Coordinates of N, CA, C and O in Angstrom, one line a residue:
X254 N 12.1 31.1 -27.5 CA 11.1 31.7 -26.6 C 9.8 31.0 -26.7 O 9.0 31.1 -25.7
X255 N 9.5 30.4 -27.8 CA 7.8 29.9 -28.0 C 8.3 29.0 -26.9 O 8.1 29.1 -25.7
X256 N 9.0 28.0 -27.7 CA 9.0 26.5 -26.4 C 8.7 26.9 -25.1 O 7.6 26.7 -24.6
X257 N 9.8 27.6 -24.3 CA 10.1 27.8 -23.2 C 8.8 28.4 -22.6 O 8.6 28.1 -21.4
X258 N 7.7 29.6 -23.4 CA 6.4 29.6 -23.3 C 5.5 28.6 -23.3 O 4.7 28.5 -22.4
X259 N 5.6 27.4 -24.6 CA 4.7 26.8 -24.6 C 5.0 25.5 -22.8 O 4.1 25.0 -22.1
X260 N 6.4 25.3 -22.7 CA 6.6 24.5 -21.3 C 6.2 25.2 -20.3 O 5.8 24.3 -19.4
X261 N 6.2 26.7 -19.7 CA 5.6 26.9 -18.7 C 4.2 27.1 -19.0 O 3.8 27.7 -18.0
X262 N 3.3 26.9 -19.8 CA 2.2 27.1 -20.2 C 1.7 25.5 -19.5 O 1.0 25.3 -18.6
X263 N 2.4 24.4 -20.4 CA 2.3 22.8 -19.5 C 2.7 23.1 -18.2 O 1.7 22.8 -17.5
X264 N 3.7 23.5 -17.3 CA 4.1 23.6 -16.0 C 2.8 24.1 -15.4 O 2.5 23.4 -14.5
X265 N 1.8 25.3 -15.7 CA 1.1 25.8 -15.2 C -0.3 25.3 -15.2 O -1.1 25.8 -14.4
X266 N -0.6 24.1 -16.0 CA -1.8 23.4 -16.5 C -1.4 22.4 -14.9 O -2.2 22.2 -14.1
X267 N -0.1 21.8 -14.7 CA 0.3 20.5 -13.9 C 0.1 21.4 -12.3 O -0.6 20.9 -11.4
X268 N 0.5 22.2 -12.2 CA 0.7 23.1 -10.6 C -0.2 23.6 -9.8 O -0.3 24.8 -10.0
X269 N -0.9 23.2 -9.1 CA -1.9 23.6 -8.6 C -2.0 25.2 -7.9 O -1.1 25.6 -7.1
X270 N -3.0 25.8 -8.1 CA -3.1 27.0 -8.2 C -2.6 27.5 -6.7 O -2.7 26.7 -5.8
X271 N -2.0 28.7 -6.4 CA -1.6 29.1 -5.2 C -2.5 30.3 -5.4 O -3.0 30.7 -6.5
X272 N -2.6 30.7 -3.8 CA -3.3 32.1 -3.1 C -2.4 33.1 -3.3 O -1.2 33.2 -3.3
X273 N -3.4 34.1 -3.7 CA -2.2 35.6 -4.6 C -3.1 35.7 -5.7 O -4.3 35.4 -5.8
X274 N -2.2 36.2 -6.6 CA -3.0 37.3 -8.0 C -3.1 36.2 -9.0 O -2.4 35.2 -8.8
X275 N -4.0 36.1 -10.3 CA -4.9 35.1 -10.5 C -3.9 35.2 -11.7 O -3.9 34.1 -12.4
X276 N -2.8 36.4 -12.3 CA -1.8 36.1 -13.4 C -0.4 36.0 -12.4 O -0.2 36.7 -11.4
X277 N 0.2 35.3 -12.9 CA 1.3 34.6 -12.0 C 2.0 35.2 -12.9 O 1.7 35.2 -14.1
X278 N 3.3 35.7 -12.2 CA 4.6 35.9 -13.3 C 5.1 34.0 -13.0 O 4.6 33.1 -12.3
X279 N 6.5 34.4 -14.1 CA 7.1 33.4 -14.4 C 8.0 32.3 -12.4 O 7.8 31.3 -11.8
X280 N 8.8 33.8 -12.1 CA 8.9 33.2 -11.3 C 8.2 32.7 -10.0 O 8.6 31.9 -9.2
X281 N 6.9 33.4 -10.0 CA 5.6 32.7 -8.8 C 5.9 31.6 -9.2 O 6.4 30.9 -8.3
X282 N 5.6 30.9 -10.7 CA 5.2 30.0 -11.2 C 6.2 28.5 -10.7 O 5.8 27.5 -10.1
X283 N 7.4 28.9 -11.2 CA 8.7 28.3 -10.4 C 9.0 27.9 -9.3 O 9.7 27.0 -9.0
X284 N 8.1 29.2 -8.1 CA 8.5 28.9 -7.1 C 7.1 27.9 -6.3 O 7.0 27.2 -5.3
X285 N 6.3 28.0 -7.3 CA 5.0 27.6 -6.7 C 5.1 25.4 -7.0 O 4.7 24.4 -6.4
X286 N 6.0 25.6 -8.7 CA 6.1 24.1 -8.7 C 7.2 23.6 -7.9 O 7.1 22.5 -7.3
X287 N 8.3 24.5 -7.6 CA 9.3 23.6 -6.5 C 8.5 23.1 -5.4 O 8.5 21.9 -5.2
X288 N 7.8 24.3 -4.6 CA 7.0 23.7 -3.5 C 5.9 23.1 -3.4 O 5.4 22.7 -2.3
X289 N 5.2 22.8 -5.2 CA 4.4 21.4 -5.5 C 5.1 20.0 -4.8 O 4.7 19.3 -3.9
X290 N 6.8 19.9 -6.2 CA 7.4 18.6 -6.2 C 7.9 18.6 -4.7 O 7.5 17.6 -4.2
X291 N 8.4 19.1 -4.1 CA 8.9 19.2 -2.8 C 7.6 18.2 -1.6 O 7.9 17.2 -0.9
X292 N 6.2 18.6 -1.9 CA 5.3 18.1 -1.2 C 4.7 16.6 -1.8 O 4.2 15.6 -1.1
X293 N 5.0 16.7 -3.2 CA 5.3 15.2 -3.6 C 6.0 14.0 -3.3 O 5.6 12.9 -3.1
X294 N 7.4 14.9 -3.4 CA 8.3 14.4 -2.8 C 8.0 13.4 -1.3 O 8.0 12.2 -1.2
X295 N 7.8 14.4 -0.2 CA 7.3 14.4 1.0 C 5.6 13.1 1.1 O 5.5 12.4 2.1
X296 N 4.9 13.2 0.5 CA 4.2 12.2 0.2 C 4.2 11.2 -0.3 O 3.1 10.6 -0.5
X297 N 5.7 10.7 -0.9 CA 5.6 9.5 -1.6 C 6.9 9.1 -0.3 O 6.9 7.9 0.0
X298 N 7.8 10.0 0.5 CA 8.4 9.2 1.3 C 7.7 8.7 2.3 O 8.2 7.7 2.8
X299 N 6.5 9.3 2.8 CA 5.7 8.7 3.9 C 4.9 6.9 3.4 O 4.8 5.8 3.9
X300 N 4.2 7.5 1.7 CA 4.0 6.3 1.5 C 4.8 5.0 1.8 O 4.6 3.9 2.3
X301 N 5.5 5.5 1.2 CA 6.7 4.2 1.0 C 7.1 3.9 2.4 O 7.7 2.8 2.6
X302 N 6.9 4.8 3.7 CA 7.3 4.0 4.7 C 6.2 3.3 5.3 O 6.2 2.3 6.1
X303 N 5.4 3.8 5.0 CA 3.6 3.1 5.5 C 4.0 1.9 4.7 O 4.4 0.9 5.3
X304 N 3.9 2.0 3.1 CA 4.1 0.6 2.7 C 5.1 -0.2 3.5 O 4.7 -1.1 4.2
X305 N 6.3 0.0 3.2 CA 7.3 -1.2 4.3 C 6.9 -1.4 5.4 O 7.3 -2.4 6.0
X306 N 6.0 -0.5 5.9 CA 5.6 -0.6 7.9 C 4.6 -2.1 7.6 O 4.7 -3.1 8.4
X307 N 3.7 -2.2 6.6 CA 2.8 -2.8 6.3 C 3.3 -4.4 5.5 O 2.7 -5.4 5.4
X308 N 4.5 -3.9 5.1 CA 4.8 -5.5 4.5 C 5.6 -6.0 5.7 O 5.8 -7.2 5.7
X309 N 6.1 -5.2 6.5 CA 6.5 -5.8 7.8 C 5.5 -6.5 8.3 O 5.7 -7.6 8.6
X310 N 4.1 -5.9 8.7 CA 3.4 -6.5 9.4 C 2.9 -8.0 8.5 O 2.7 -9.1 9.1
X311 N 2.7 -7.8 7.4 CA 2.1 -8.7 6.6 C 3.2 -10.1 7.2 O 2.8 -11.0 7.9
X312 N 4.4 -9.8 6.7 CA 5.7 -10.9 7.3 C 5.5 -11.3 8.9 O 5.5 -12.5 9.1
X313 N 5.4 -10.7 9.9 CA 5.0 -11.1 10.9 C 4.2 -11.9 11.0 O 4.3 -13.0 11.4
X314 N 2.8 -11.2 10.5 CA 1.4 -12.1 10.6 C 1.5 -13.7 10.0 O 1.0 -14.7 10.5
X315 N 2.2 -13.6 9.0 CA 2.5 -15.0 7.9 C 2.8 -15.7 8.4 O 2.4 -16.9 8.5
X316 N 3.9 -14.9 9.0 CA 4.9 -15.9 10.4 C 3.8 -16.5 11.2 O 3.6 -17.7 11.2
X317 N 3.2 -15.9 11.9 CA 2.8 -16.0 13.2 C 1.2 -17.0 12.9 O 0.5 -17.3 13.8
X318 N 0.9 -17.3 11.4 CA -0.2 -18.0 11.1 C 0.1 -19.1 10.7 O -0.6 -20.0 10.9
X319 N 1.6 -19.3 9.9 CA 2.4 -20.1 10.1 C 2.7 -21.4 11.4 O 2.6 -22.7 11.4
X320 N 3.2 -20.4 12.4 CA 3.5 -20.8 13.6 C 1.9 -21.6 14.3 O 1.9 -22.6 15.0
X321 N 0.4 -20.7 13.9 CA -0.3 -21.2 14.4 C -0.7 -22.4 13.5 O -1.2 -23.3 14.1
X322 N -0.7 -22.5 12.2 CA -1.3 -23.8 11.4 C -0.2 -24.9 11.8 O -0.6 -26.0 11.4
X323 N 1.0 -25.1 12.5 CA 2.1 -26.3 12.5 C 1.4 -27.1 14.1 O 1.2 -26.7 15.2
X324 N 1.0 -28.6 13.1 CA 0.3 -29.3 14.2 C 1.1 -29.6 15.7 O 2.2 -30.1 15.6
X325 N 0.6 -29.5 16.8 CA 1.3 -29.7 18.0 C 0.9 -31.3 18.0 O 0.0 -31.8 17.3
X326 N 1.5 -31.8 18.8 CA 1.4 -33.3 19.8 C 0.3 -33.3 20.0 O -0.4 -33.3 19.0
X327 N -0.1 -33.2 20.8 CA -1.7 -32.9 21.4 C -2.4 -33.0 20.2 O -3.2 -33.9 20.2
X328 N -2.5 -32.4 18.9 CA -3.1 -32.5 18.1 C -3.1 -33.9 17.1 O -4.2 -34.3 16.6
X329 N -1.6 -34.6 16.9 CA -1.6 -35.5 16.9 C -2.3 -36.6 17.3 O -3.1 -37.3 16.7
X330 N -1.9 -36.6 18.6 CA -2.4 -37.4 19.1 C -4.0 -37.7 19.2 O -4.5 -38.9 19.1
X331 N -4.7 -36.6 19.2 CA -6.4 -36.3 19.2 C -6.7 -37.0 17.8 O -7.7 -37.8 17.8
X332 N -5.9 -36.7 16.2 CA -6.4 -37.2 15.5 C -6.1 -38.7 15.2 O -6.8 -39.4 14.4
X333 N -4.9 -39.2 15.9 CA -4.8 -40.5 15.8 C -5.8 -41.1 16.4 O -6.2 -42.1 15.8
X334 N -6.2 -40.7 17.4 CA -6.9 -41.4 18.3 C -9.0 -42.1 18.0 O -9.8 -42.8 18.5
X335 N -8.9 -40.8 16.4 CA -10.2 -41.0 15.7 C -10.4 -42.3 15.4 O -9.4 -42.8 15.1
X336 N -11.3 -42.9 15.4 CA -11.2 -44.0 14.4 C -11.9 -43.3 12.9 O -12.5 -42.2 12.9
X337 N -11.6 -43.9 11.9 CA -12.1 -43.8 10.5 C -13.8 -43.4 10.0 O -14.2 -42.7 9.1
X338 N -14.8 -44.1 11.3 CA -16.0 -43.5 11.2 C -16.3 -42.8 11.2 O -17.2 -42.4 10.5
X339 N -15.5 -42.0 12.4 CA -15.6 -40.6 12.8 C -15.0 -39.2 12.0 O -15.1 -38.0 12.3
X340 N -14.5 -39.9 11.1 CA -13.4 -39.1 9.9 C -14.4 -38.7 8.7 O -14.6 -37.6 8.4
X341 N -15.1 -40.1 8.1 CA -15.8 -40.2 7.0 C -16.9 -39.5 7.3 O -17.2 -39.2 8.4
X342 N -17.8 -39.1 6.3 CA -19.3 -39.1 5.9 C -20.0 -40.1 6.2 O -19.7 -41.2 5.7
X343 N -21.3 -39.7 7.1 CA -22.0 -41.0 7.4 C -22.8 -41.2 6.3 O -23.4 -40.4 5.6
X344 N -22.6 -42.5 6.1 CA -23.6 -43.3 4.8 C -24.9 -43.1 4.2 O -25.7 -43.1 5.1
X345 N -25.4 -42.9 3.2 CA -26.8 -43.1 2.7 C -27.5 -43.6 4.3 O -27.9 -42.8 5.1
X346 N -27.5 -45.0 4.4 CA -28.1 -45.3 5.4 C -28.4 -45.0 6.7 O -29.5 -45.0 7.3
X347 N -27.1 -44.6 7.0 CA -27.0 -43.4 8.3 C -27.4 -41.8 8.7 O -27.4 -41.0 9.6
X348 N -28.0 -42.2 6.9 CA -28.5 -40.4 7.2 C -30.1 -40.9 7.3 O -30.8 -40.0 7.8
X349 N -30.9 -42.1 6.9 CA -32.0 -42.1 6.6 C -32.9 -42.5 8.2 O -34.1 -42.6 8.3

């Protein structure tokens, strides 16, 4: 009987208080932590679907920045078309 006291004594420290009378019998107490973990429950399945909604997006975006950093023709061609002066840092002398 101590134990089983001293664990709903921890159950009751963990449960957040419900509306009603300020000494809870045993079973309030019970019925108050099922419909804690129950809302736990319920808030970690939403997380977790936000999370996957969001690593989806992350994988899209990757993709899709991916797709924009892969050089096209056109761009090719524009930087072939540089010559080397135009590439480098202009010189000591060219800056003075």
């Amino acid at each position: 009987r101590a134990q089983l006291r001293c664990c709903l004594e921890r159950l009751k420290q963990q449960v957040p208080l419900g509306v009603g009378p300020t000494r809870s019998t045993t079973l309030s107490l019970l019925h108050r932590a099922r419909l804690h973990i129950q809302r736990l429950e319920e808030q970690e399945l939403r997380a977790r679907r936000a999370k996957d909604r969001l690593r989806d997006r992350q994988r899209s975006l990757q993709q899709r920045l991916e797709l924009l950093l892969l050089p096209t023709d056109g761009e090719r061609a524009r930087a072939d078309s540089l010559d080397s002066s135009q590439l480098s840092e202009p010189s000591e002398e060219g800056r003075k």
